[in-house]
Short mmCIF file of C-alpha atoms and ligand atoms in Angstrom, two decimals:
data_model
loop_
_atom_site.label_atom_id
_atom_site.label_comp_id
_atom_site.label_asym_id
_atom_site.label_seq_id
_atom_site.Cartn_x
_atom_site.Cartn_y
_atom_site.Cartn_z
CA UNK A 830 147.58 173.75 157.10
CA UNK A 831 145.49 176.77 158.04
CA UNK A 832 141.81 175.38 156.70
CA UNK A 833 140.32 178.10 155.01
CA UNK A 834 136.65 176.44 154.38
CA UNK A 835 134.13 178.63 155.92
CA UNK A 836 133.28 180.89 153.10
CA UNK A 837 129.39 180.22 152.04
CA UNK A 838 128.91 178.58 148.31
CA UNK A 839 126.98 180.85 146.00
CA UNK A 840 125.77 179.66 142.30
CA UNK A 841 126.15 182.26 139.47
CA UNK A 842 123.38 183.43 136.73
CA UNK A 843 124.17 185.18 134.15
CA UNK A 844 122.25 187.39 131.64
CA UNK A 845 124.06 187.38 128.40
CA UNK A 846 122.13 190.16 126.72
CA UNK A 847 118.95 192.03 127.71
CA UNK A 848 116.00 190.01 127.00
CA UNK A 849 117.77 186.58 127.75
CA UNK A 850 116.79 184.99 130.72
CA UNK A 851 119.95 184.66 133.37
CA UNK A 852 121.64 181.00 132.77
CA UNK A 853 123.39 178.67 135.71
CA UNK A 854 127.08 179.24 134.70
CA UNK A 855 129.11 177.74 138.04
CA UNK A 856 129.59 178.72 141.56
CA UNK A 857 132.11 180.33 143.50
CA UNK A 858 132.91 181.22 147.05
CA UNK A 859 132.29 184.71 148.72
CA UNK A 860 132.02 186.26 152.24
CA UNK A 861 128.82 187.93 150.97
CA UNK A 862 126.58 188.03 148.22
CA UNK A 863 128.77 191.51 147.30
CA UNK A 864 131.56 190.03 147.04
CA UNK A 865 130.12 187.37 145.14
CA UNK A 866 128.68 189.39 142.40
CA UNK A 867 132.31 191.06 142.26
CA UNK A 868 134.13 187.61 141.92
CA UNK A 869 131.56 186.35 139.44
CA UNK A 870 132.05 189.84 136.95
CA UNK A 871 135.90 188.42 137.16
CA UNK A 872 135.05 184.87 136.91
CA UNK A 873 132.23 184.36 134.28
CA UNK A 874 131.99 187.65 132.70
CA UNK A 875 135.87 188.67 131.62
CA UNK A 876 134.51 188.38 127.79
CA UNK A 877 131.55 190.24 128.16
CA UNK A 878 129.35 187.16 128.41
CA UNK A 879 127.07 189.55 130.76
CA UNK A 880 125.04 191.91 131.70
CA UNK A 881 123.89 191.45 134.82
CA UNK A 882 124.33 188.38 137.61
CA UNK A 883 122.35 186.81 140.03
CA UNK A 884 124.19 185.00 143.19
CA UNK A 885 122.05 183.10 145.11
CA UNK A 886 123.55 181.06 148.39
CA UNK A 887 123.37 177.34 147.57
CA UNK A 888 121.99 176.79 150.79
CA UNK A 889 118.70 178.76 149.65
CA UNK A 890 118.31 176.79 145.99
CA UNK A 891 115.73 174.00 146.94
CA UNK A 892 115.72 170.83 143.97
CA UNK A 893 113.42 168.08 142.90
CA UNK A 894 115.18 164.94 143.35
CA UNK A 895 116.27 163.45 139.81
CA UNK A 896 114.77 160.49 141.28
CA UNK A 897 111.52 161.54 141.30
CA UNK A 898 111.63 162.56 137.84
CA UNK A 899 108.95 159.66 137.08
CA UNK A 900 106.16 160.54 139.19
CA UNK A 901 106.60 164.68 138.74
CA UNK A 902 107.52 164.62 135.37
CA UNK A 903 105.20 161.83 133.55
CA UNK A 904 102.00 163.04 133.42
CA UNK A 905 102.48 165.62 131.05
CA UNK A 906 103.74 162.62 128.91
CA UNK A 907 100.36 161.11 128.05
CA UNK A 908 98.81 164.60 127.34
CA UNK A 909 99.53 164.44 123.36
CA UNK A 910 96.66 167.12 123.20
CA UNK A 911 99.25 169.49 124.78
CA UNK A 912 100.84 169.39 121.54
CA UNK A 913 99.70 171.02 117.95
CA UNK A 914 100.68 167.72 116.15
CA UNK A 915 97.77 165.66 118.09
CA UNK A 916 95.08 168.08 115.48
CA UNK A 917 95.09 167.65 112.32
CA UNK A 918 94.16 170.07 110.09
CA UNK A 919 93.55 170.47 106.04
CA UNK A 920 97.46 170.60 104.95
CA UNK A 921 97.61 173.15 102.60
CA UNK A 922 96.51 175.79 105.36
CA UNK A 923 98.50 177.90 107.16
CA UNK A 924 97.83 176.81 110.62
CA UNK B 988 120.92 142.90 149.43
CA UNK B 989 122.52 146.09 149.00
CA UNK B 990 124.72 144.88 146.34
CA UNK B 991 121.94 143.73 144.65
CA UNK B 992 120.25 147.09 144.60
CA UNK B 993 123.97 148.60 143.95
CA UNK B 994 124.19 146.33 140.67
CA UNK B 995 120.74 147.27 139.32
CA UNK B 996 121.43 150.80 140.07
CA UNK B 997 124.59 150.36 138.20
CA UNK B 998 123.26 148.71 135.01
CA UNK B 999 120.86 151.71 134.94
CA UNK B 1000 123.80 153.82 135.04
CA UNK B 1001 125.80 152.14 132.16
CA UNK B 1002 122.36 152.20 130.31
CA UNK B 1003 122.43 155.63 130.60
CA UNK B 1004 125.95 156.48 129.67
CA UNK B 1005 125.74 154.27 126.82
CA UNK B 1006 122.67 156.07 125.32
CA UNK B 1007 124.92 159.54 126.05
CA UNK B 1008 123.04 160.48 128.53
CA UNK B 1009 124.92 163.39 130.91
CA UNK B 1010 125.42 162.10 134.15
CA UNK B 1011 124.16 165.04 136.47
CA UNK B 1012 125.04 165.84 140.72
CA UNK B 1013 122.39 164.80 142.57
CA UNK B 1014 121.62 161.34 140.00
CA UNK B 1015 123.06 157.93 141.60
CA UNK B 1016 126.66 156.92 140.51
CA UNK B 1017 128.80 154.35 141.41
CA UNK B 1018 131.70 155.43 143.89
CA UNK B 1019 134.39 154.29 142.19
CA UNK B 1020 132.94 156.89 139.39
CA UNK B 1021 132.58 159.50 141.76
CA UNK B 1022 135.74 158.86 142.96
CA UNK B 1023 137.60 158.57 139.75
CA UNK B 1024 136.01 162.04 138.52
CA UNK B 1025 137.16 163.92 141.71
CA UNK B 1026 140.82 162.82 140.73
CA UNK B 1027 140.95 163.59 137.35
CA UNK B 1028 138.72 167.00 137.88
CA UNK B 1029 140.85 168.28 140.67
CA UNK B 1030 144.00 167.48 138.71
CA UNK B 1031 142.80 169.01 136.15
CA UNK B 1032 142.19 172.33 138.20
CA UNK B 1033 145.56 172.03 139.99
CA UNK B 1034 147.48 172.19 136.51
CA UNK B 1035 145.54 175.36 135.55
CA UNK B 1036 146.37 176.70 139.34
CA UNK B 1037 149.64 175.72 138.63
CA UNK B 1038 150.18 176.48 134.82
CA UNK B 1039 150.15 180.09 135.99
CA UNK B 1040 153.34 180.21 137.77
CA UNK B 1041 155.68 179.36 134.57
CA UNK B 1042 154.23 182.10 132.61
CA UNK B 1043 153.73 184.12 135.26
CA UNK B 1044 157.54 184.65 135.51
CA UNK B 1045 157.72 186.85 132.36
CA UNK B 1046 154.60 189.40 133.17
CA UNK B 1047 157.13 192.18 134.64
CA UNK B 1048 159.54 190.72 131.76
CA UNK B 1049 157.38 191.39 128.56
CA UNK B 1050 159.17 192.86 125.88
CA UNK B 1051 156.03 195.60 125.13
CA UNK B 1052 153.02 196.70 126.90
CA UNK B 1053 151.03 194.54 124.37
CA UNK B 1054 152.55 191.66 125.13
CA UNK B 1055 152.44 192.24 128.75
CA UNK B 1056 148.77 192.95 128.75
CA UNK B 1057 148.15 189.93 126.88
CA UNK B 1058 150.14 187.37 128.85
CA UNK B 1059 148.06 189.16 132.44
CA UNK B 1060 144.87 188.10 130.30
CA UNK B 1061 145.63 184.52 129.64
CA UNK B 1062 147.13 184.00 133.19
CA UNK B 1063 144.00 185.37 134.11
CA UNK B 1064 142.21 182.66 132.27
CA UNK B 1065 144.20 180.35 133.69
CA UNK B 1066 143.22 181.16 137.40
CA UNK B 1067 139.67 181.20 135.72
CA UNK B 1068 139.59 177.98 134.22
CA UNK B 1069 140.96 176.67 137.66
CA UNK B 1070 137.99 178.16 139.34
CA UNK B 1071 135.38 176.97 136.45
CA UNK B 1072 136.68 172.98 137.35
CA UNK B 1073 137.11 173.39 141.00
CA UNK B 1074 133.53 174.60 140.74
CA UNK B 1075 132.75 171.37 138.90
CA UNK B 1076 134.57 169.04 141.57
CA UNK B 1077 132.62 170.80 144.41
CA UNK B 1078 129.16 169.16 142.34
CA UNK B 1079 130.28 165.51 143.43
CA UNK B 1080 130.41 166.42 147.25
CA UNK B 1081 134.20 167.55 148.06
CA UNK B 1082 135.08 170.58 149.98
CA UNK B 1083 137.24 172.78 147.87
CA UNK B 1084 139.51 173.17 150.84
CA UNK B 1085 140.43 170.02 151.14
CA UNK B 1086 141.37 170.22 147.21
CA UNK B 1087 143.40 173.00 147.78
CA UNK B 1088 144.95 170.57 150.84
CA UNK B 1089 145.88 167.75 148.62
CA UNK B 1090 147.55 169.70 145.75
CA UNK B 1091 149.83 171.54 148.39
CA UNK B 1092 150.65 168.72 150.26
CA UNK B 1093 151.37 166.55 147.25
CA UNK B 1094 148.71 164.22 147.57
CA UNK B 1095 147.13 165.17 144.49
CA UNK B 1096 148.84 165.43 141.23
CA UNK B 1097 149.17 168.42 138.47
CA UNK B 1098 150.44 168.12 135.03
CA UNK B 1099 154.27 167.47 134.78
CA UNK B 1100 154.32 169.75 131.65
CA UNK B 1101 154.62 172.55 134.43
CA UNK B 1102 157.77 171.38 136.02
CA UNK B 1103 159.64 172.31 133.33
CA UNK B 1104 160.95 175.81 133.86
CA UNK B 1105 160.87 178.89 131.26
CA UNK B 1106 163.95 180.29 130.40
CA UNK B 1107 163.29 182.53 127.49
CA UNK B 1108 160.73 184.88 126.24
CA UNK B 1109 160.18 182.24 123.79
CA UNK B 1110 158.79 179.71 125.92
CA UNK B 1111 155.68 182.33 126.64
CA UNK B 1112 155.28 181.83 123.05
CA UNK B 1113 156.16 178.12 122.80
CA UNK B 1114 153.83 177.22 125.98
CA UNK B 1115 150.73 179.05 124.47
CA UNK B 1116 151.43 177.37 120.90
CA UNK B 1117 152.33 173.56 122.07
CA UNK B 1118 151.25 173.47 125.50
CA UNK B 1119 147.98 175.24 125.17
CA UNK B 1120 147.74 173.36 121.65
CA UNK B 1121 147.83 169.97 123.08
CA UNK B 1122 145.69 171.17 126.27
CA UNK B 1123 142.59 172.33 123.88
CA UNK B 1124 143.25 168.66 121.64
CA UNK B 1125 142.95 167.47 125.07
CA UNK B 1126 139.88 169.56 126.36
CA UNK B 1127 137.95 169.89 122.79
CA UNK B 1128 137.69 165.80 123.51
CA UNK B 1129 136.67 166.07 127.07
CA UNK B 1130 133.35 168.37 126.12
CA UNK B 1131 131.98 165.17 125.06
CA UNK B 1132 132.61 163.83 128.90
CA UNK B 1133 129.86 162.29 130.63
CA UNK B 1134 129.73 164.46 133.60
CA UNK B 1135 127.48 167.60 133.00
CA UNK B 1136 129.53 170.07 135.14
CA UNK B 1137 132.88 168.79 134.14
CA UNK B 1138 132.00 168.80 130.34
CA UNK B 1139 130.05 172.41 130.45
CA UNK B 1140 133.31 173.62 132.21
CA UNK B 1141 135.37 172.21 128.85
CA UNK B 1142 133.42 173.64 126.75
CA UNK B 1143 133.43 177.31 129.17
CA UNK B 1144 137.68 176.71 128.51
CA UNK B 1145 137.74 175.47 125.16
CA UNK B 1146 136.42 179.01 123.89
CA UNK B 1147 139.38 180.59 126.01
CA UNK B 1148 142.39 178.64 124.91
CA UNK B 1149 142.02 179.76 121.43
CA UNK B 1150 143.20 182.95 122.17
CA UNK B 1151 145.90 181.43 124.07
CA UNK B 1152 146.82 179.30 121.35
CA UNK B 1153 146.83 182.19 118.55
CA UNK B 1154 148.94 184.30 120.90
CA UNK B 1155 151.02 182.28 121.20
CA UNK B 1156 151.53 181.41 117.53
CA UNK B 1157 151.88 184.90 116.64
CA UNK B 1158 154.70 185.47 119.25
CA UNK B 1159 156.77 182.89 118.09
CA UNK B 1160 156.08 184.13 114.92
CA UNK B 1161 157.45 187.32 115.13
CA UNK B 1162 160.12 185.85 116.53
CA UNK B 1163 160.57 183.21 114.34
CA UNK B 1164 160.95 185.72 111.65
CA UNK B 1165 163.32 188.45 113.40
CA UNK B 1166 166.60 188.90 113.38
CA UNK B 1167 168.63 185.92 113.57
CA UNK B 1168 169.29 185.65 117.44
CA UNK B 1169 165.27 185.99 118.04
CA UNK B 1170 164.88 182.62 115.54
CA UNK B 1171 167.26 180.70 117.33
CA UNK B 1172 165.63 181.97 120.62
CA UNK B 1173 162.23 180.20 119.29
CA UNK B 1174 164.04 177.50 117.87
CA UNK B 1175 165.54 176.45 121.14
CA UNK B 1176 162.49 177.27 123.05
CA UNK B 1177 160.67 174.52 120.38
CA UNK B 1178 163.65 172.47 121.11
CA UNK B 1179 162.61 172.26 124.56
CA UNK B 1180 159.01 172.34 124.61
CA UNK B 1181 157.63 170.05 122.06
CA UNK B 1182 158.87 166.19 123.87
CA UNK B 1183 157.39 167.27 126.99
CA UNK B 1184 153.90 168.37 125.32
CA UNK B 1185 153.55 165.09 123.84
CA UNK B 1186 153.85 163.33 127.04
CA UNK B 1187 151.38 166.23 128.25
CA UNK B 1188 148.49 162.88 126.82
CA UNK B 1189 149.79 160.96 129.14
CA UNK B 1190 151.44 157.16 128.65
CA UNK B 1191 150.83 154.93 126.05
CA UNK B 1192 147.51 152.88 125.29
CA UNK B 1193 148.80 149.74 126.32
CA UNK B 1194 150.47 150.86 129.41
CA UNK B 1195 147.70 153.34 130.91
CA UNK B 1196 145.76 151.38 133.26
CA UNK B 1197 142.98 153.51 134.24
CA UNK B 1198 141.91 154.05 131.26
CA UNK B 1199 140.14 151.26 129.79
CA UNK B 1200 137.34 151.81 132.97
CA UNK B 1201 137.73 155.28 132.30
CA UNK B 1202 136.18 155.45 128.66
CA UNK B 1203 133.59 152.70 129.40
CA UNK B 1204 132.41 155.15 132.00
CA UNK B 1205 132.72 158.19 129.10
CA UNK B 1206 134.64 160.02 131.62
CA UNK B 1207 137.75 159.67 128.80
CA UNK B 1208 136.26 159.26 125.11
CA UNK B 1209 139.48 159.07 122.82
CA UNK B 1210 142.47 157.50 124.26
CA UNK B 1211 145.90 159.21 124.76
CA UNK B 1212 147.44 157.58 121.57
CA UNK B 1213 144.88 159.22 119.50
CA UNK B 1214 144.74 162.22 120.82
CA UNK B 1215 148.59 162.70 120.64
CA UNK B 1216 148.31 161.51 116.74
CA UNK B 1217 145.63 164.33 116.63
CA UNK B 1218 148.05 166.89 117.87
CA UNK B 1219 150.99 166.12 116.01
CA UNK B 1220 148.95 166.01 112.57
CA UNK B 1221 147.75 169.47 113.65
CA UNK B 1222 151.30 170.47 114.67
CA UNK B 1223 153.36 170.20 112.04
CA UNK B 1224 151.95 172.35 109.40
CA UNK B 1225 152.13 175.30 112.19
CA UNK B 1226 155.50 174.56 112.49
CA UNK B 1227 156.19 175.02 108.81
CA UNK B 1228 154.64 178.29 108.71
CA UNK B 1229 156.02 179.73 111.59
CA UNK B 1230 159.35 178.76 109.89
CA UNK B 1231 161.10 176.24 113.04
CA UNK B 1232 161.82 172.75 113.17
CA UNK B 1233 160.38 170.03 115.37
CA UNK B 1234 163.14 168.08 117.18
CA UNK B 1235 162.61 165.01 115.90
CA UNK B 1236 164.23 163.18 113.27
CA UNK B 1237 161.96 160.70 112.73
CA UNK B 1238 158.83 162.82 112.59
CA UNK B 1239 157.10 162.35 108.74
CA UNK B 1240 154.36 161.87 107.40
CA UNK B 1241 152.92 158.35 106.57
CA UNK B 1242 151.10 157.95 103.25
CA UNK B 1243 150.21 154.91 104.25
CA UNK B 1244 148.10 155.63 107.78
CA UNK B 1245 147.02 159.60 106.82
CA UNK B 1246 148.88 161.15 110.40
CA UNK B 1247 152.63 161.36 111.20
CA UNK B 1248 154.83 159.10 112.20
CA UNK B 1249 157.22 160.32 115.20
CA UNK B 1250 159.95 159.36 117.14
CA UNK B 1251 159.76 157.22 120.35
CA UNK B 1252 159.12 159.38 123.81
CA UNK B 1253 161.43 159.52 126.63
CA UNK B 1254 159.30 157.90 129.23
CA UNK B 1255 161.94 157.54 131.68
CA UNK B 1256 161.48 161.02 131.90
CA UNK B 1257 157.93 161.28 132.12
CA UNK B 1258 157.78 159.14 135.00
CA UNK B 1259 160.34 160.68 136.69
CA UNK B 1260 159.06 164.35 136.28
CA UNK B 1261 155.63 163.02 137.68
CA UNK B 1262 157.52 161.44 140.47
CA UNK B 1263 158.38 164.56 141.68
CA UNK B 1264 162.08 164.77 140.35
CA UNK B 1265 161.45 167.17 136.95
CA UNK B 1266 163.33 170.50 136.78
CA UNK B 1267 160.81 172.81 138.90
CA UNK B 1268 158.90 170.28 141.00
CA UNK B 1269 159.81 171.77 144.55
CA UNK B 1270 159.40 175.22 143.60
CA UNK B 1271 156.06 174.92 142.01
CA UNK B 1272 154.82 173.35 145.26
CA UNK B 1273 156.80 176.28 147.20
CA UNK B 1274 155.48 178.89 145.41
CA UNK B 1275 151.87 177.83 145.54
CA UNK B 1276 151.75 176.92 149.21
CA UNK B 1277 153.62 180.69 150.05
CA UNK B 1278 151.14 182.24 148.15
CA UNK B 1279 148.26 180.63 149.75
CA UNK B 1280 149.83 181.35 153.11
CA UNK B 1281 150.87 184.99 152.32
CA UNK B 1282 146.64 185.30 151.65
CA UNK B 1283 145.15 183.86 154.47
CA UNK B 1284 145.21 187.37 156.24
CA UNK B 1285 142.99 188.23 153.32
CA UNK B 1286 140.52 185.12 153.73
CA UNK B 1287 140.40 185.21 157.26
CA UNK B 1288 139.01 188.93 157.06
CA UNK B 1289 136.51 187.69 154.73
CA UNK B 1290 135.37 185.21 156.81
CA UNK B 1291 135.43 187.30 160.15
CA UNK B 1292 133.14 189.50 157.47
CA UNK B 1293 130.43 186.55 156.72
CA UNK B 1294 130.30 185.63 160.44
CA UNK B 1295 128.72 189.03 160.90
CA UNK B 1296 126.74 190.11 157.57
CA UNK B 1297 125.56 186.93 156.26
CA UNK B 1298 122.32 185.64 157.60
CA UNK B 1299 122.80 181.81 159.71
CA UNK B 1300 121.21 179.75 157.17
CA UNK B 1301 123.56 180.55 154.57
CA UNK B 1302 125.48 178.12 156.11
CA UNK B 1303 129.52 178.17 155.45
CA UNK B 1304 130.17 175.54 152.74
FE1 FE2 C 2145 143.37 176.74 131.05
FE1 FE2 C 2146 145.40 177.78 128.62
#
């Protein structure tokens, strides 16, 4: 059996319509970015799900460590004054 | 020590599952959870890929341009489903080519429904209505599965499946309401596909060994028997509207349970087909291998292009 791995993995992001951000939809293998975008069109936008595609080489993505969740994301939790509900204002005002 | 660390990690993992928090690719997970997901997602992907064959047989013989375009789009969707699922499996650290190899060497299975032949045009209708109908029932439940990428692939697939089922229903409706010969063709086809469709949900709960752990991990959310019951309840009124009979003399509404009762399923046949002795097992695998081998020059060209045009840091994965 021929081992035909060897094509880079690309993560695909699709903008569903103008005014929206690109959102991650999945991945695919392709020889280069052009082929990645073309394959992504066939694979992820068969029903007009998108108006723009990003293909990002999977090896180029740098992610935070899920185990860092505490130290990395905890600080905002005790800064409750960052939320509007922290403040008391007269109830009948639109504020 | 190692074991103790694993135990506490596993407890935390199970808590997360019980709290309906999704597991994402880089989270810690028990090796058995990972292995069981890889097996299930890969088999699901293989089913989509092999599933293109029975219907693909009829593309060149579709009776009208409209039907041909519909069938092409449907078969292309199934290819897409296979790819979404391989993509989800890869987030668990397996190589796609390794999975393809497992399929082609028979070490991983695919749904045995695709080992039945498509003998008439009406079978395209029966597959859409019954086989995709059963797949939707199963896949809707899987949109709540505990592994994030699998659940997201299911949501996307379910959105596309409803067209598959409706085109099948419509196809059969036209046959069923056509000439006597056409009606007969529809009925004969439904007769052949009904029982294998019920088998798609897998063995009964009491003899389904992996189910319990799978439910505990939130991979499987609804039991085989419950899914089968949902499918039967959904399908009976549709059959009535189609004007075809479901080939089960024991099928009837049960006032006290609020569900349909149905006759015994031939599990010997199921195990025989799963075990490789179905009408088309060899044919499906042979054809898959041949397609893969015939595509080798394309992959070869793409690889050679990649090594010359893609920066080395974007490693082949
Ligand atoms: Fe599918
Ligand atoms: Fe389908």
